[in-house]
Tab-separated table of C-alpha atoms and ligand atoms in Angstrom:
chain	number	residue	atom	x	y	z
A	1	MET	CA	-13.935	-13.849	14.971
A	2	SER	CA	-16.368	-13.411	12.075
A	3	GLU	CA	-19.153	-15.760	10.979
A	4	PHE	CA	-19.283	-16.835	7.348
A	5	SER	CA	-21.615	-19.088	5.437
A	6	GLY	CA	-20.906	-22.854	5.153
A	7	ALA	CA	-17.757	-23.734	3.259
A	8	LEU	CA	-16.214	-20.305	3.797
A	9	GLN	CA	-16.411	-20.730	7.558
A	10	GLU	CA	-14.496	-24.022	7.358
A	11	VAL	CA	-11.749	-22.388	5.317
A	12	TYR	CA	-11.612	-19.423	7.679
A	13	ASP	CA	-11.385	-21.694	10.758
A	14	VAL	CA	-8.306	-23.369	9.258
A	15	VAL	CA	-6.686	-20.009	8.463
A	16	TYR	CA	-7.432	-18.716	11.956
A	17	ARG	CA	-5.992	-21.800	13.690
A	18	ARG	CA	-2.965	-22.063	11.422
A	19	ASN	CA	-1.942	-18.441	12.018
A	20	PRO	CA	-2.328	-17.816	15.752
A	21	GLY	CA	-1.642	-14.371	17.171
A	22	GLU	CA	-1.780	-12.578	13.819
A	23	PRO	CA	-4.703	-10.118	14.192
A	24	GLU	CA	-3.867	-7.925	11.196
A	25	PHE	CA	-3.617	-10.958	8.919
A	26	HIS	CA	-6.951	-12.282	10.238
A	27	GLN	CA	-8.525	-8.851	9.629
A	28	ALA	CA	-7.328	-8.735	6.014
A	29	VAL	CA	-8.555	-12.284	5.327
A	30	GLU	CA	-11.929	-11.617	6.988
A	31	GLU	CA	-12.449	-8.517	4.876
A	32	VAL	CA	-11.965	-10.513	1.687
A	33	PHE	CA	-14.094	-13.462	2.873
A	34	GLU	CA	-16.983	-11.129	3.709
A	35	SER	CA	-17.291	-10.378	-0.008
A	36	LEU	CA	-16.847	-13.879	-1.365
A	37	ALA	CA	-20.005	-15.794	-0.320
A	38	PRO	CA	-21.881	-15.180	-3.611
A	39	VAL	CA	-18.824	-16.141	-5.695
A	40	VAL	CA	-18.227	-19.387	-3.853
A	41	GLU	CA	-21.932	-20.202	-4.166
A	42	ARG	CA	-21.738	-19.816	-7.957
A	43	HIS	CA	-18.312	-21.508	-8.195
A	44	PRO	CA	-17.822	-24.218	-5.544
A	45	GLU	CA	-14.481	-25.094	-7.193
A	46	TYR	CA	-13.088	-21.886	-5.683
A	47	VAL	CA	-13.322	-23.178	-2.090
A	48	ASP	CA	-10.134	-25.252	-2.264
A	49	ILE	CA	-8.383	-22.484	-4.155
A	50	LEU	CA	-9.213	-20.111	-1.316
A	51	THR	CA	-7.598	-22.393	1.253
A	52	ARG	CA	-4.471	-22.489	-0.880
A	53	MET	CA	-4.507	-18.736	-1.474
A	54	CYS	CA	-4.425	-18.031	2.266
A	55	GLU	CA	-1.203	-20.012	2.684
A	56	PRO	CA	1.817	-18.050	1.405
A	57	GLU	CA	3.920	-19.891	-1.151
A	58	ARG	CA	7.059	-19.053	0.830
A	59	GLN	CA	7.843	-17.119	4.034
A	60	ILE	CA	11.382	-15.963	4.699
A	61	ILE	CA	12.538	-14.598	8.076
A	62	PHE	CA	16.141	-13.623	8.664
A	63	ARG	CA	18.534	-11.898	11.034
A	64	VAL	CA	19.850	-8.482	10.012
A	65	PRO	CA	22.990	-7.527	11.953
A	66	TRP	CA	24.497	-4.063	11.473
A	67	THR	CA	26.810	-1.718	13.310
A	68	ASP	CA	25.573	1.678	14.539
A	69	ASP	CA	27.615	4.887	14.513
A	70	SER	CA	28.888	4.267	18.043
A	71	GLY	CA	30.292	0.891	16.995
A	72	ARG	CA	27.644	-1.255	18.694
A	73	VAL	CA	26.163	-4.236	16.904
A	74	GLN	CA	22.393	-3.965	16.391
A	75	ILE	CA	20.085	-6.808	15.429
A	76	ASN	CA	16.845	-6.486	13.482
A	77	ARG	CA	14.509	-9.025	11.919
A	78	GLY	CA	13.974	-9.154	8.168
A	79	PHE	CA	10.927	-10.599	6.385
A	80	ARG	CA	9.866	-11.446	2.859
A	81	VAL	CA	6.550	-13.229	2.370
A	82	GLU	CA	6.191	-14.500	-1.195
A	83	PHE	CA	2.452	-14.964	-1.178
A	84	ASN	CA	1.218	-15.757	-4.650
A	85	SER	CA	2.867	-16.008	-8.076
A	86	ALA	CA	-0.061	-17.206	-10.195
A	87	LEU	CA	-0.180	-13.993	-12.254
A	88	GLY	CA	3.505	-13.061	-12.296
A	89	PRO	CA	6.602	-12.637	-10.125
A	90	TYR	CA	5.918	-11.756	-6.483
A	91	LYS	CA	5.577	-7.976	-6.311
A	92	GLY	CA	5.205	-5.686	-3.342
A	93	GLY	CA	7.026	-3.272	-1.128
A	94	LEU	CA	9.372	-3.428	1.835
A	95	ARG	CA	8.320	-1.673	5.043
A	96	PHE	CA	10.888	-0.515	7.613
A	97	HIS	CA	9.031	0.383	10.807
A	98	PRO	CA	9.283	-0.793	14.438
A	99	SER	CA	5.740	-2.227	14.244
A	100	VAL	CA	6.667	-4.710	11.493
A	101	ASN	CA	6.104	-8.353	12.403
A	102	LEU	CA	4.929	-11.469	10.554
A	103	SER	CA	1.227	-10.585	10.965
A	104	ILE	CA	1.718	-7.146	9.419
A	105	VAL	CA	3.791	-8.494	6.525
A	106	LYS	CA	1.209	-11.232	5.857
A	107	PHE	CA	-1.749	-8.847	5.890
A	108	LEU	CA	0.075	-6.589	3.466
A	109	GLY	CA	1.148	-9.508	1.273
A	110	PHE	CA	-2.374	-10.940	1.207
A	111	GLU	CA	-3.911	-7.597	0.173
A	112	GLN	CA	-1.182	-7.192	-2.415
A	113	ILE	CA	-2.320	-10.341	-4.278
A	114	PHE	CA	-5.735	-8.830	-5.018
A	115	LYS	CA	-4.444	-5.297	-5.542
A	116	ASN	CA	-1.908	-6.459	-8.093
A	117	SER	CA	-4.507	-8.591	-9.842
A	118	LEU	CA	-6.788	-5.537	-10.087
A	119	THR	CA	-4.141	-3.537	-11.940
A	120	GLY	CA	-4.592	-5.927	-14.872
A	121	LEU	CA	-0.794	-6.228	-15.109
A	122	PRO	CA	1.184	-9.497	-14.803
A	123	ILE	CA	2.335	-9.299	-11.183
A	124	GLY	CA	1.902	-11.700	-8.261
A	125	GLY	CA	1.762	-10.653	-4.608
A	126	GLY	CA	4.427	-10.391	-1.915
A	127	LYS	CA	5.594	-8.079	0.859
A	128	GLY	CA	8.538	-7.713	3.171
A	129	GLY	CA	10.336	-5.463	5.547
A	130	SER	CA	11.938	-5.151	8.921
A	131	ASP	CA	11.329	-3.828	12.428
A	132	PHE	CA	14.234	-1.430	11.783
A	133	ASP	CA	13.295	2.196	12.511
A	134	PRO	CA	14.940	4.611	10.052
A	135	LYS	CA	13.771	7.549	12.188
A	136	GLY	CA	16.665	9.272	13.934
A	137	LYS	CA	19.289	7.121	12.183
A	138	SER	CA	22.164	8.667	10.274
A	139	ASP	CA	22.497	8.143	6.527
A	140	ALA	CA	25.468	5.864	7.156
A	141	GLU	CA	23.451	3.717	9.581
A	142	VAL	CA	20.582	3.416	7.114
A	143	MET	CA	23.081	2.399	4.427
A	144	ARG	CA	24.737	-0.260	6.579
A	145	PHE	CA	21.345	-1.629	7.553
A	146	CYS	CA	20.168	-1.770	3.916
A	147	GLN	CA	23.397	-3.480	2.848
A	148	SER	CA	23.044	-6.131	5.549
A	149	PHE	CA	19.341	-6.632	4.729
A	150	MET	CA	20.149	-7.155	1.043
A	151	THR	CA	23.056	-9.485	1.804
A	152	GLU	CA	20.413	-12.025	2.837
A	153	LEU	CA	17.496	-10.955	0.610
A	154	TYR	CA	19.417	-10.999	-2.683
A	155	ARG	CA	19.282	-14.801	-2.960
A	156	HIS	CA	15.466	-14.771	-2.959
A	157	ILE	CA	14.718	-12.009	-5.480
A	158	GLY	CA	15.072	-11.404	-9.221
A	159	ASP	CA	13.201	-9.717	-12.063
A	160	LYS	CA	11.385	-12.959	-12.857
A	161	THR	CA	11.079	-14.186	-9.257
A	162	ASP	CA	10.319	-11.462	-6.760
A	163	VAL	CA	10.539	-7.689	-7.221
A	164	PRO	CA	10.481	-5.606	-4.013
A	165	ALA	CA	9.876	-1.846	-3.855
A	166	GLY	CA	9.273	0.760	-1.165
A	167	ASP	CA	6.577	1.171	1.466
A	168	ILE	CA	6.555	3.006	4.814
A	169	GLY	CA	10.169	3.860	5.781
A	170	VAL	CA	11.564	2.759	2.415
A	171	GLY	CA	11.904	5.495	-0.198
A	172	GLY	CA	14.393	6.476	-2.883
A	173	ARG	CA	17.356	6.584	-0.473
A	174	GLU	CA	16.777	3.053	0.854
A	175	ILE	CA	16.029	1.593	-2.614
A	176	GLY	CA	19.344	3.108	-3.755
A	177	TYR	CA	21.368	1.425	-1.006
A	178	LEU	CA	19.492	-1.861	-1.518
A	179	PHE	CA	20.008	-1.813	-5.292
A	180	GLY	CA	23.677	-0.892	-4.906
A	181	GLN	CA	24.336	-3.839	-2.623
A	182	TYR	CA	22.383	-6.230	-4.886
A	183	LYS	CA	24.384	-5.085	-7.919
A	184	ARG	CA	27.633	-5.498	-6.023
A	185	ILE	CA	26.827	-9.035	-4.838
A	186	VAL	CA	25.557	-10.455	-8.149
A	187	ASN	CA	27.889	-8.372	-10.358
A	188	ARG	CA	25.065	-7.717	-12.816
A	189	TYR	CA	23.078	-4.547	-13.534
A	190	GLU	CA	19.652	-6.134	-13.187
A	191	SER	CA	17.465	-3.042	-13.153
A	192	GLY	CA	14.214	-5.013	-12.945
A	193	VAL	CA	14.989	-6.562	-9.564
A	194	LEU	CA	13.665	-3.573	-7.580
A	195	THR	CA	11.275	-0.744	-8.399
A	196	GLY	CA	11.153	2.791	-7.098
A	197	LYS	CA	14.663	3.425	-8.395
A	198	GLY	CA	16.063	6.892	-9.130
A	199	LEU	CA	15.474	8.361	-12.583
A	200	THR	CA	19.132	8.233	-13.610
A	201	TRP	CA	19.564	4.567	-12.697
A	202	GLY	CA	16.561	2.731	-14.091
A	203	GLY	CA	13.641	4.371	-12.323
A	204	SER	CA	10.372	5.452	-13.890
A	205	GLN	CA	8.815	8.875	-14.202
A	206	VAL	CA	5.737	9.220	-11.964
A	207	ARG	CA	6.713	6.320	-9.645
A	208	PRO	CA	7.298	8.609	-6.626
A	209	GLU	CA	3.959	10.329	-7.245
A	210	ALA	CA	2.031	7.244	-8.359
A	211	THR	CA	0.377	5.980	-5.161
A	212	GLY	CA	-0.875	9.437	-4.165
A	213	TYR	CA	-1.857	10.470	-7.696
A	214	GLY	CA	-3.536	7.104	-8.299
A	215	THR	CA	-5.586	7.369	-5.112
A	216	VAL	CA	-6.810	10.802	-6.161
A	217	PHE	CA	-7.622	9.554	-9.695
A	218	PHE	CA	-9.648	6.740	-8.119
A	219	ALA	CA	-11.410	9.095	-5.672
A	220	SER	CA	-12.092	11.472	-8.536
A	221	ASP	CA	-13.777	8.636	-10.464
A	222	MET	CA	-15.790	7.782	-7.325
A	223	LEU	CA	-16.992	11.368	-7.180
A	224	GLY	CA	-17.574	11.261	-10.946
A	225	ALA	CA	-19.823	8.207	-10.536
A	226	LYS	CA	-21.996	10.432	-8.321
A	227	GLY	CA	-21.925	13.255	-10.857
A	228	ASP	CA	-19.475	15.222	-8.732
A	229	SER	CA	-15.769	16.217	-8.738
A	230	PHE	CA	-12.945	17.537	-6.518
A	231	GLU	CA	-13.585	21.091	-7.702
A	232	GLY	CA	-14.202	23.280	-4.648
A	233	LYS	CA	-14.057	20.370	-2.183
A	234	LYS	CA	-12.437	20.482	1.250
A	235	VAL	CA	-10.345	17.377	1.747
A	236	LEU	CA	-8.510	15.691	4.628
A	237	VAL	CA	-5.405	13.640	3.822
A	238	SER	CA	-3.787	11.814	6.730
A	239	GLY	CA	-0.056	11.202	6.751
A	240	SER	CA	2.626	13.452	5.305
A	241	GLY	CA	4.895	10.901	3.674
A	242	ASN	CA	5.180	9.922	0.053
A	243	VAL	CA	1.545	8.895	-0.517
A	244	ALA	CA	-0.002	11.873	1.293
A	245	THR	CA	2.327	14.436	-0.290
A	246	TYR	CA	1.455	13.530	-3.853
A	247	ALA	CA	-2.229	12.998	-3.054
A	248	ILE	CA	-2.294	16.603	-1.803
A	249	GLU	CA	-0.508	17.793	-4.951
A	250	LYS	CA	-3.028	16.137	-7.271
A	251	ILE	CA	-6.093	17.253	-5.269
A	252	HIS	CA	-4.899	20.859	-5.551
A	253	GLU	CA	-4.375	20.367	-9.294
A	254	LEU	CA	-7.967	19.144	-9.581
A	255	GLY	CA	-9.377	22.182	-7.798
A	256	GLY	CA	-9.848	20.780	-4.296
A	257	THR	CA	-8.284	22.158	-1.103
A	258	VAL	CA	-6.537	19.905	1.385
A	259	ILE	CA	-7.223	21.512	4.744
A	260	GLY	CA	-5.444	19.042	7.008
A	261	CYS	CA	-2.773	16.366	7.154
A	262	SER	CA	-0.965	14.486	9.917
A	263	ASP	CA	2.097	12.595	11.123
A	264	SER	CA	2.794	10.338	14.090
A	265	SER	CA	3.098	13.428	16.336
A	266	GLY	CA	-0.375	14.817	15.524
A	267	TYR	CA	-2.215	16.772	12.858
A	268	VAL	CA	-2.286	20.197	11.318
A	269	VAL	CA	-5.251	22.265	10.089
A	270	ASP	CA	-4.637	24.805	7.340
A	271	GLU	CA	-7.886	26.144	5.905
A	272	LYS	CA	-6.089	27.996	3.086
A	273	GLY	CA	-4.746	24.688	1.845
A	274	ILE	CA	-1.612	22.761	2.807
A	275	ASP	CA	1.487	24.447	1.355
A	276	LEU	CA	3.347	21.632	-0.362
A	277	ASP	CA	6.705	23.391	-0.616
A	278	ILE	CA	6.771	23.836	3.145
A	279	LEU	CA	5.502	20.305	3.782
A	280	LYS	CA	8.191	18.830	1.516
A	281	GLU	CA	10.888	20.952	3.197
A	282	VAL	CA	9.804	19.765	6.666
A	283	LYS	CA	9.169	16.111	5.812
A	284	GLN	CA	11.521	15.226	2.958
A	285	VAL	CA	14.493	17.532	3.596
A	286	ARG	CA	14.520	18.019	7.379
A	287	ARG	CA	12.720	14.740	8.176
A	288	GLY	CA	11.084	16.795	10.952
A	289	ARG	CA	7.671	17.099	12.654
A	290	LEU	CA	4.509	18.952	11.668
A	291	SER	CA	5.051	21.548	14.407
A	292	GLU	CA	7.830	22.860	12.136
A	293	TYR	CA	5.265	23.190	9.324
A	294	VAL	CA	3.115	25.422	11.531
A	295	GLU	CA	6.136	27.571	12.449
A	296	LEU	CA	7.180	28.031	8.815
A	297	ARG	CA	3.656	28.541	7.504
A	298	GLY	CA	2.851	31.345	9.903
A	299	ASN	CA	-0.677	32.752	10.165
A	300	GLY	CA	-3.602	30.421	9.810
A	301	ALA	CA	-2.128	26.973	10.205
A	302	THR	CA	-2.633	25.373	13.600
A	303	LEU	CA	-1.680	22.132	15.258
A	304	GLY	CA	-4.709	19.945	16.029
A	305	THR	CA	-5.457	19.731	19.706
A	306	GLU	CA	-8.541	17.558	20.064
A	307	GLY	CA	-9.416	14.094	18.746
A	308	SER	CA	-7.989	13.215	15.380
A	309	LEU	CA	-7.748	14.786	11.938
A	310	TRP	CA	-11.012	13.043	10.983
A	311	HIS	CA	-13.017	15.342	13.271
A	312	VAL	CA	-12.241	18.365	11.073
A	313	PRO	CA	-15.292	19.042	8.825
A	314	ALA	CA	-14.579	18.150	5.162
A	315	ASP	CA	-16.231	16.760	2.001
A	316	ALA	CA	-13.756	13.942	1.370
A	317	ALA	CA	-11.197	11.975	3.370
A	318	LEU	CA	-8.121	10.094	2.156
A	319	PRO	CA	-6.409	8.066	4.875
A	320	CYS	CA	-2.823	7.825	3.603
A	321	ALA	CA	-0.851	7.026	6.783
A	322	THR	CA	-1.063	3.460	8.118
A	323	GLN	CA	-3.290	0.532	9.092
A	324	ASN	CA	-6.271	1.033	11.434
A	325	GLU	CA	-5.807	4.807	11.701
A	326	LEU	CA	-9.495	5.653	11.116
A	327	ASP	CA	-11.792	4.086	13.729
A	328	ALA	CA	-15.555	3.995	14.400
A	329	ASP	CA	-15.485	7.267	16.322
A	330	ASP	CA	-13.650	8.976	13.440
A	331	ALA	CA	-16.082	7.505	10.907
A	332	ALA	CA	-19.055	8.828	12.899
A	333	ALA	CA	-17.458	12.297	12.908
A	334	LEU	CA	-16.897	12.187	9.134
A	335	VAL	CA	-20.525	11.175	8.563
A	336	LYS	CA	-21.809	13.876	10.919
A	337	ASN	CA	-19.799	16.517	9.053
A	338	GLY	CA	-21.193	15.486	5.653
A	339	CYS	CA	-18.168	13.680	4.173
A	340	LYS	CA	-19.159	12.088	0.839
A	341	VAL	CA	-16.145	9.994	-0.145
A	342	VAL	CA	-13.427	8.036	1.642
A	343	ALA	CA	-10.612	6.513	-0.448
A	344	GLU	CA	-7.763	4.596	1.176
A	345	GLY	CA	-4.271	5.683	0.099
A	346	ALA	CA	-2.752	3.532	2.840
A	347	ASN	CA	-3.219	-0.215	3.285
A	348	MET	CA	-6.184	-1.135	5.544
A	349	PRO	CA	-6.284	2.254	7.326
A	350	THR	CA	-10.011	1.993	8.122
A	351	THR	CA	-11.146	-0.398	10.869
A	352	PRO	CA	-13.969	-2.861	10.046
A	353	ASN	CA	-16.435	-1.020	12.322
A	354	ALA	CA	-15.558	2.314	10.738
A	355	ILE	CA	-16.206	0.858	7.266
A	356	LYS	CA	-19.649	-0.344	8.403
A	357	ILE	CA	-20.531	3.129	9.692
A	358	LEU	CA	-19.366	4.851	6.491
A	359	GLN	CA	-21.087	2.456	4.117
A	360	GLY	CA	-24.213	2.400	6.322
A	361	ALA	CA	-24.440	6.171	5.984
A	362	GLY	CA	-24.085	6.050	2.199
A	363	VAL	CA	-20.510	7.375	2.090
A	364	SER	CA	-18.716	6.078	-1.008
A	365	PHE	CA	-15.834	3.922	0.264
A	366	GLY	CA	-12.802	2.959	-1.881
A	367	PRO	CA	-10.709	0.189	-0.273
A	368	GLY	CA	-6.921	0.429	-0.477
A	369	LYS	CA	-6.461	-2.618	-2.652
A	370	ALA	CA	-8.279	-0.701	-5.377
A	371	ALA	CA	-7.730	2.956	-4.514
A	372	ASN	CA	-3.980	2.797	-3.850
A	373	ALA	CA	-3.089	0.315	-6.620
A	374	GLY	CA	-1.520	3.119	-8.680
A	375	GLY	CA	1.810	2.726	-6.888
A	376	VAL	CA	2.332	-0.891	-7.683
A	377	ALA	CA	0.831	-0.425	-11.158
A	378	THR	CA	3.506	2.159	-11.925
A	379	SER	CA	6.095	-0.239	-10.505
A	380	ALA	CA	4.925	-2.708	-13.143
A	381	LEU	CA	5.374	0.068	-15.736
A	382	GLU	CA	8.908	0.555	-14.381
A	383	MET	CA	9.507	-3.185	-14.885
A	384	GLN	CA	8.263	-2.868	-18.483
A	385	GLN	CA	10.687	-0.008	-19.146
A	386	ASN	CA	13.562	-1.951	-17.558
A	387	ALA	CA	12.767	-5.077	-19.608
A	388	SER	CA	12.807	-3.092	-22.854
A	389	ARG	CA	15.728	-0.835	-21.784
A	390	ASP	CA	13.507	2.143	-22.441
A	391	SER	CA	12.359	5.174	-20.480
A	392	TRP	CA	9.083	6.920	-21.008
A	393	SER	CA	8.113	10.581	-20.622
A	394	PHE	CA	6.254	11.903	-17.586
A	395	ASP	CA	3.075	12.594	-19.568
A	396	TYR	CA	3.019	9.208	-21.265
A	397	THR	CA	3.546	7.398	-17.956
A	398	GLN	CA	0.949	9.491	-16.132
A	399	ASN	CA	-1.570	8.807	-18.902
A	400	ARG	CA	-0.931	5.074	-18.564
A	401	LEU	CA	-1.527	5.374	-14.813
A	402	ARG	CA	-4.707	7.395	-15.377
A	403	ASP	CA	-6.059	4.741	-17.773
A	404	ILE	CA	-5.189	1.904	-15.379
A	405	MET	CA	-7.000	3.618	-12.485
A	406	SER	CA	-10.103	4.317	-14.598
A	407	ALA	CA	-10.263	0.735	-15.811
A	408	LEU	CA	-9.794	-0.498	-12.250
A	409	HIS	CA	-12.527	1.800	-10.946
A	410	ASP	CA	-14.957	0.660	-13.643
A	411	ASN	CA	-14.079	-2.992	-13.056
A	412	CYS	CA	-14.972	-2.601	-9.353
A	413	LEU	CA	-18.324	-1.023	-10.142
A	414	THR	CA	-19.243	-3.510	-12.883
A	415	THR	CA	-18.327	-6.464	-10.686
A	416	ALA	CA	-20.272	-5.035	-7.749
A	417	ASP	CA	-23.307	-4.706	-10.043
A	418	GLU	CA	-22.905	-8.283	-11.271
A	419	TYR	CA	-23.033	-9.506	-7.675
A	420	ASP	CA	-26.011	-7.356	-6.643
A	421	ALA	CA	-24.019	-4.882	-4.584
A	422	PRO	CA	-24.260	-1.695	-6.681
A	423	GLY	CA	-21.809	1.009	-5.638
A	424	ASN	CA	-20.011	-1.293	-3.179
A	425	TYR	CA	-16.324	-0.930	-4.092
A	426	ILE	CA	-15.217	-3.440	-1.438
A	427	VAL	CA	-17.320	-6.222	-2.937
A	428	GLY	CA	-16.280	-5.220	-6.468
A	429	ALA	CA	-12.554	-5.071	-5.669
A	430	ASN	CA	-12.431	-8.279	-3.653
A	431	ILE	CA	-14.381	-10.334	-6.180
A	432	ALA	CA	-12.716	-8.951	-9.322
A	433	GLY	CA	-9.250	-9.323	-7.778
A	434	PHE	CA	-9.948	-12.808	-6.447
A	435	VAL	CA	-11.538	-14.340	-9.549
A	436	GLN	CA	-8.586	-13.523	-11.786
A	437	VAL	CA	-6.057	-15.092	-9.403
A	438	ALA	CA	-8.327	-18.081	-8.688
A	439	ASP	CA	-8.766	-18.847	-12.395
A	440	ALA	CA	-5.005	-18.667	-12.975
A	441	MET	CA	-4.399	-20.993	-10.025
A	442	LEU	CA	-6.963	-23.487	-11.361
A	443	ALA	CA	-5.275	-23.401	-14.764
A	444	LEU	CA	-1.799	-23.992	-13.308
A	445	GLY	CA	-2.761	-27.125	-11.398
A	446	VAL	CA	-1.996	-28.130	-7.818
A	447	ILE	CA	1.336	-26.432	-7.123
B	501	LIG	N1	4.120	-0.514	-1.187
B	501	LIG	C1	3.249	-0.195	-2.270
B	501	LIG	C2	1.920	-0.899	-2.079
B	501	LIG	O1	1.470	-1.063	-0.963
B	501	LIG	C3	3.896	-0.397	-3.628
B	501	LIG	C4	4.453	-1.746	-3.887
B	501	LIG	C5	5.248	-1.865	-5.193
B	501	LIG	O2	5.419	-0.867	-5.887
B	501	LIG	O3	5.708	-2.977	-5.467
B	501	LIG	O4	1.250	-1.287	-3.006
């Protein structure tokens, strides 16, 4: 358990005691508290706000019964944590993965508050999901699960209340089944109730690409702040899902080469640059493993055998898979190999000790709540299009995303400067994100 100064420690003790057995939630709260001492010193009125901010406004847990293809009844657990609505309706994704539990949903929901605040758009923070594992399930099973999940969730959401989207295990297919069931139950075409929808039924251009593209825009600005760029850089991108795929695409567009990516079965090294057509075929069409990538790619690409992806020498690293996937040992390897920039495409993928090693060695570190905010920002753009019954072009939407990421990057740096931590994106993101929510909460009174 961390040590904080004075009033912050008291608040943290309460959070720790009130939420026993939730290590990921504690980790996310600690990371924010570590940045806040100078703010609370200047603004003692924020202490009580912080206590309130750590307690979700509403936590919903429900049973999700569904029938598998063999006719057996399966039971999963569904979650929606509506964390903070000071800036707008709760906004955040749904994660379907066997590891999902209340601690994971709360860490994600807590981070989402600050991330969404940083976008500068009017969205509060929430997160949800289930311990359902879509892997190996038939389309029909996924549909029945989604329909059952929505049969409970529908009563809690709405375009002005709570707007879920995708996350790990929830992509276009799942959002489709969820939206279909919502529409059927309420008998209204309320496009703005979910984001990440398909283009022909209320979705936005660039939403599928947005988290990956946004992370690369942010990393590109980080390099830019050092007078550098992606041109000619060797880059590692962990994961091979939605975020990783589009991060790879944008890095290649900007002149970098992604020489390795990964999935839960291991990692692949491809010095010529990951071939996106093959990766998409293996991951999006076949829903297969990276060994199939190596088979299809032929000469040059190899499956990693030792350690992790992070031990492959590269100039930049973008962890885009899942929480705590880059540890102290990995960080030491990145530093040793001369890595200059780490930007988190996933949520909390870098362990606290790894962050210390990277920052201690002068590696520029972009935390997820800033670096991967492009996904949720584009969700807010989807909500704008739904509210005005409009749909924007790809270029217009991408330009909006580019501007949002630049403003966010600059906001982090300016705030870090203001609080005597030049170049520290964690301090900048945590303080800038926090202050905006805290001021709104003060204005709205004790609710
Ligand atoms: N799941 C994404 C995130 O972690 C996107 C959430 C959204 O679009 O609402 O920010």
